[in-house]
């Protein structure tokens, strides 16, 4: 467990949940929704790791990009829920996780501004 960066630990768990969920999507949407969601989730992971080891200016850029990717993920999950690819419970759970990670990233962004 990464004691130094709790957002990284949490996001790694969320990525696992996302990959498990998109792996069960019907074949007809596997190369549209699944691929896009999986890639965005991995992009967020990449941005968190890059922010961890970047200078202050680059850190802010990576965190902003991660936050933007979270918003894009939320929109895709909303669309998947509307199309009944994700049930109510799964959608609610993923939404809460995305909001939680977003809050952690927001706190991190705020801390580097001061």
JSON list of C-alpha atoms in Angstrom, two decimals:
[
{"chain": "A", "resi": 1, "resn": "UNK", "atom": "CA", "xyz": [0.00, 0.00, 0.00]},
{"chain": "A", "resi": 2, "resn": "UNK", "atom": "CA", "xyz": [1.26, 3.44, -0.86]},
{"chain": "A", "resi": 3, "resn": "UNK", "atom": "CA", "xyz": [1.05, 5.35, 2.43]},
{"chain": "A", "resi": 4, "resn": "UNK", "atom": "CA", "xyz": [2.41, 8.45, 0.76]},
{"chain": "A", "resi": 5, "resn": "UNK", "atom": "CA", "xyz": [-0.25, 8.71, -1.95]},
{"chain": "A", "resi": 6, "resn": "UNK", "atom": "CA", "xyz": [-3.69, 7.40, -0.90]},
{"chain": "A", "resi": 7, "resn": "UNK", "atom": "CA", "xyz": [-5.31, 8.62, -4.13]},
{"chain": "A", "resi": 8, "resn": "UNK", "atom": "CA", "xyz": [-3.06, 6.25, -6.08]},
{"chain": "A", "resi": 9, "resn": "UNK", "atom": "CA", "xyz": [-4.07, 3.30, -3.91]},
{"chain": "A", "resi": 10, "resn": "UNK", "atom": "CA", "xyz": [-7.74, 4.14, -4.26]},
{"chain": "A", "resi": 11, "resn": "UNK", "atom": "CA", "xyz": [-7.54, 4.69, -8.01]},
{"chain": "A", "resi": 12, "resn": "UNK", "atom": "CA", "xyz": [-5.75, 1.38, -8.55]},
{"chain": "A", "resi": 13, "resn": "UNK", "atom": "CA", "xyz": [-8.68, -0.36, -6.84]},
{"chain": "A", "resi": 14, "resn": "UNK", "atom": "CA", "xyz": [-11.19, 1.62, -8.89]},
{"chain": "A", "resi": 15, "resn": "UNK", "atom": "CA", "xyz": [-9.37, 0.77, -12.13]},
{"chain": "A", "resi": 16, "resn": "UNK", "atom": "CA", "xyz": [-9.66, -2.92, -11.23]},
{"chain": "A", "resi": 17, "resn": "UNK", "atom": "CA", "xyz": [-13.39, -2.50, -10.65]},
{"chain": "A", "resi": 18, "resn": "UNK", "atom": "CA", "xyz": [-13.79, -0.63, -13.93]},
{"chain": "A", "resi": 19, "resn": "UNK", "atom": "CA", "xyz": [-11.86, -3.24, -15.93]},
{"chain": "A", "resi": 20, "resn": "UNK", "atom": "CA", "xyz": [-13.91, -6.04, -14.36]},
{"chain": "A", "resi": 21, "resn": "UNK", "atom": "CA", "xyz": [-17.14, -4.24, -15.20]},
{"chain": "A", "resi": 22, "resn": "UNK", "atom": "CA", "xyz": [-16.26, -3.29, -18.78]},
{"chain": "A", "resi": 23, "resn": "UNK", "atom": "CA", "xyz": [-15.01, -6.84, -19.37]},
{"chain": "A", "resi": 24, "resn": "UNK", "atom": "CA", "xyz": [-18.62, -7.97, -18.91]},
{"chain": "A", "resi": 25, "resn": "UNK", "atom": "CA", "xyz": [-20.07, -5.50, -21.39]},
{"chain": "A", "resi": 26, "resn": "UNK", "atom": "CA", "xyz": [-21.75, -7.09, -24.42]},
{"chain": "A", "resi": 27, "resn": "UNK", "atom": "CA", "xyz": [-19.49, -7.75, -27.38]},
{"chain": "A", "resi": 28, "resn": "UNK", "atom": "CA", "xyz": [-21.33, -5.17, -29.50]},
{"chain": "A", "resi": 29, "resn": "UNK", "atom": "CA", "xyz": [-20.04, -2.31, -27.27]},
{"chain": "A", "resi": 30, "resn": "UNK", "atom": "CA", "xyz": [-16.73, -3.82, -26.24]},
{"chain": "A", "resi": 31, "resn": "UNK", "atom": "CA", "xyz": [-14.77, -1.82, -28.82]},
{"chain": "A", "resi": 32, "resn": "UNK", "atom": "CA", "xyz": [-16.63, 1.43, -28.26]},
{"chain": "A", "resi": 33, "resn": "UNK", "atom": "CA", "xyz": [-17.58, 1.99, -24.63]},
{"chain": "A", "resi": 34, "resn": "UNK", "atom": "CA", "xyz": [-15.25, -0.58, -23.07]},
{"chain": "A", "resi": 35, "resn": "UNK", "atom": "CA", "xyz": [-12.14, 0.55, -24.89]},
{"chain": "A", "resi": 36, "resn": "UNK", "atom": "CA", "xyz": [-12.79, 4.23, -24.28]},
{"chain": "A", "resi": 37, "resn": "UNK", "atom": "CA", "xyz": [-13.58, 3.73, -20.58]},
{"chain": "A", "resi": 38, "resn": "UNK", "atom": "CA", "xyz": [-10.62, 1.42, -19.99]},
{"chain": "A", "resi": 39, "resn": "UNK", "atom": "CA", "xyz": [-8.21, 3.81, -21.71]},
{"chain": "A", "resi": 40, "resn": "UNK", "atom": "CA", "xyz": [-9.49, 6.82, -19.78]},
{"chain": "A", "resi": 41, "resn": "UNK", "atom": "CA", "xyz": [-9.20, 4.94, -16.48]},
{"chain": "A", "resi": 42, "resn": "UNK", "atom": "CA", "xyz": [-5.61, 4.00, -17.32]},
{"chain": "A", "resi": 43, "resn": "UNK", "atom": "CA", "xyz": [-4.90, 7.59, -18.38]},
{"chain": "A", "resi": 44, "resn": "UNK", "atom": "CA", "xyz": [-5.99, 8.79, -14.93]},
{"chain": "A", "resi": 45, "resn": "UNK", "atom": "CA", "xyz": [-3.64, 6.25, -13.34]},
{"chain": "A", "resi": 46, "resn": "UNK", "atom": "CA", "xyz": [-0.83, 7.45, -15.58]},
{"chain": "A", "resi": 47, "resn": "UNK", "atom": "CA", "xyz": [-1.52, 11.10, -14.73]},
{"chain": "A", "resi": 48, "resn": "UNK", "atom": "CA", "xyz": [-1.51, 10.38, -10.99]},
{"chain": "A", "resi": 49, "resn": "UNK", "atom": "CA", "xyz": [1.84, 8.60, -11.24]},
{"chain": "A", "resi": 50, "resn": "UNK", "atom": "CA", "xyz": [3.26, 11.35, -13.45]},
{"chain": "A", "resi": 51, "resn": "UNK", "atom": "CA", "xyz": [2.05, 14.02, -11.01]},
{"chain": "A", "resi": 52, "resn": "UNK", "atom": "CA", "xyz": [3.70, 12.19, -8.14]},
{"chain": "A", "resi": 53, "resn": "UNK", "atom": "CA", "xyz": [7.12, 12.50, -9.75]},
{"chain": "A", "resi": 54, "resn": "UNK", "atom": "CA", "xyz": [6.77, 15.86, -11.53]},
{"chain": "A", "resi": 55, "resn": "UNK", "atom": "CA", "xyz": [7.77, 19.40, -10.69]},
{"chain": "A", "resi": 56, "resn": "UNK", "atom": "CA", "xyz": [5.09, 21.73, -9.35]},
{"chain": "A", "resi": 57, "resn": "UNK", "atom": "CA", "xyz": [4.06, 23.15, -12.75]},
{"chain": "A", "resi": 58, "resn": "UNK", "atom": "CA", "xyz": [3.92, 19.76, -14.44]},
{"chain": "A", "resi": 59, "resn": "UNK", "atom": "CA", "xyz": [2.18, 18.30, -11.40]},
{"chain": "A", "resi": 60, "resn": "UNK", "atom": "CA", "xyz": [-0.67, 20.81, -11.77]},
{"chain": "A", "resi": 61, "resn": "UNK", "atom": "CA", "xyz": [-0.99, 19.97, -15.46]},
{"chain": "A", "resi": 62, "resn": "UNK", "atom": "CA", "xyz": [-1.16, 16.21, -14.80]},
{"chain": "A", "resi": 63, "resn": "UNK", "atom": "CA", "xyz": [-3.70, 16.66, -12.01]},
{"chain": "A", "resi": 64, "resn": "UNK", "atom": "CA", "xyz": [-5.87, 18.87, -14.20]},
{"chain": "A", "resi": 65, "resn": "UNK", "atom": "CA", "xyz": [-5.76, 16.26, -16.96]},
{"chain": "A", "resi": 66, "resn": "UNK", "atom": "CA", "xyz": [-6.65, 13.50, -14.48]},
{"chain": "A", "resi": 67, "resn": "UNK", "atom": "CA", "xyz": [-9.61, 15.55, -13.25]},
{"chain": "A", "resi": 68, "resn": "UNK", "atom": "CA", "xyz": [-10.79, 16.16, -16.80]},
{"chain": "A", "resi": 69, "resn": "UNK", "atom": "CA", "xyz": [-10.53, 12.44, -17.56]},
{"chain": "A", "resi": 70, "resn": "UNK", "atom": "CA", "xyz": [-12.64, 11.69, -14.46]},
{"chain": "A", "resi": 71, "resn": "UNK", "atom": "CA", "xyz": [-15.34, 14.02, -15.81]},
{"chain": "A", "resi": 72, "resn": "UNK", "atom": "CA", "xyz": [-15.22, 12.24, -19.16]},
{"chain": "A", "resi": 73, "resn": "UNK", "atom": "CA", "xyz": [-15.50, 8.88, -17.38]},
{"chain": "A", "resi": 74, "resn": "UNK", "atom": "CA", "xyz": [-18.54, 10.11, -15.46]},
{"chain": "A", "resi": 75, "resn": "UNK", "atom": "CA", "xyz": [-20.23, 11.14, -18.72]},
{"chain": "A", "resi": 76, "resn": "UNK", "atom": "CA", "xyz": [-19.49, 7.76, -20.29]},
{"chain": "A", "resi": 77, "resn": "UNK", "atom": "CA", "xyz": [-20.79, 5.88, -17.26]},
{"chain": "A", "resi": 78, "resn": "UNK", "atom": "CA", "xyz": [-23.95, 7.99, -17.35]},
{"chain": "A", "resi": 79, "resn": "UNK", "atom": "CA", "xyz": [-24.43, 7.04, -21.00]},
{"chain": "A", "resi": 80, "resn": "UNK", "atom": "CA", "xyz": [-23.74, 3.36, -20.22]},
{"chain": "A", "resi": 81, "resn": "UNK", "atom": "CA", "xyz": [-26.31, 3.51, -17.43]},
{"chain": "A", "resi": 82, "resn": "UNK", "atom": "CA", "xyz": [-28.86, 5.10, -19.76]},
{"chain": "A", "resi": 83, "resn": "UNK", "atom": "CA", "xyz": [-28.24, 2.29, -22.26]},
{"chain": "A", "resi": 84, "resn": "UNK", "atom": "CA", "xyz": [-28.59, -0.29, -19.46]},
{"chain": "A", "resi": 85, "resn": "UNK", "atom": "CA", "xyz": [-25.01, -1.50, -19.74]},
{"chain": "A", "resi": 86, "resn": "UNK", "atom": "CA", "xyz": [-24.57, -0.70, -16.05]},
{"chain": "A", "resi": 87, "resn": "UNK", "atom": "CA", "xyz": [-27.28, -1.27, -13.45]},
{"chain": "A", "resi": 88, "resn": "UNK", "atom": "CA", "xyz": [-28.39, 1.30, -10.89]},
{"chain": "A", "resi": 89, "resn": "UNK", "atom": "CA", "xyz": [-26.22, -0.09, -8.10]},
{"chain": "A", "resi": 90, "resn": "UNK", "atom": "CA", "xyz": [-23.09, -0.31, -10.22]},
{"chain": "A", "resi": 91, "resn": "UNK", "atom": "CA", "xyz": [-23.61, 3.18, -11.57]},
{"chain": "A", "resi": 92, "resn": "UNK", "atom": "CA", "xyz": [-24.12, 4.60, -8.09]},
{"chain": "A", "resi": 93, "resn": "UNK", "atom": "CA", "xyz": [-21.04, 2.82, -6.76]},
{"chain": "A", "resi": 94, "resn": "UNK", "atom": "CA", "xyz": [-18.80, 3.96, -9.62]},
{"chain": "A", "resi": 95, "resn": "UNK", "atom": "CA", "xyz": [-20.12, 7.51, -9.41]},
{"chain": "A", "resi": 96, "resn": "UNK", "atom": "CA", "xyz": [-19.31, 7.68, -5.71]},
{"chain": "A", "resi": 97, "resn": "UNK", "atom": "CA", "xyz": [-15.80, 6.36, -6.35]},
{"chain": "A", "resi": 98, "resn": "UNK", "atom": "CA", "xyz": [-15.18, 8.90, -9.13]},
{"chain": "A", "resi": 99, "resn": "UNK", "atom": "CA", "xyz": [-16.41, 11.75, -6.92]},
{"chain": "A", "resi": 100, "resn": "UNK", "atom": "CA", "xyz": [-14.19, 10.54, -4.07]},
{"chain": "A", "resi": 101, "resn": "UNK", "atom": "CA", "xyz": [-11.11, 10.41, -6.28]},
{"chain": "A", "resi": 102, "resn": "UNK", "atom": "CA", "xyz": [-12.01, 13.78, -7.78]},
{"chain": "A", "resi": 103, "resn": "UNK", "atom": "CA", "xyz": [-12.17, 15.30, -4.30]},
{"chain": "A", "resi": 104, "resn": "UNK", "atom": "CA", "xyz": [-8.77, 13.86, -3.45]},
{"chain": "A", "resi": 105, "resn": "UNK", "atom": "CA", "xyz": [-7.29, 15.23, -6.68]},
{"chain": "A", "resi": 106, "resn": "UNK", "atom": "CA", "xyz": [-8.91, 18.60, -5.97]},
{"chain": "A", "resi": 107, "resn": "UNK", "atom": "CA", "xyz": [-7.32, 18.67, -2.53]},
{"chain": "A", "resi": 108, "resn": "UNK", "atom": "CA", "xyz": [-3.96, 17.80, -4.03]},
{"chain": "A", "resi": 109, "resn": "UNK", "atom": "CA", "xyz": [-4.33, 20.53, -6.66]},
{"chain": "A", "resi": 110, "resn": "UNK", "atom": "CA", "xyz": [-5.22, 23.03, -3.98]},
{"chain": "A", "resi": 111, "resn": "UNK", "atom": "CA", "xyz": [-2.22, 22.05, -1.85]},
{"chain": "A", "resi": 112, "resn": "UNK", "atom": "CA", "xyz": [0.24, 22.72, -4.67]},
{"chain": "A", "resi": 113, "resn": "UNK", "atom": "CA", "xyz": [-1.26, 26.16, -5.34]},
{"chain": "A", "resi": 114, "resn": "UNK", "atom": "CA", "xyz": [-0.35, 27.38, -1.88]}
]
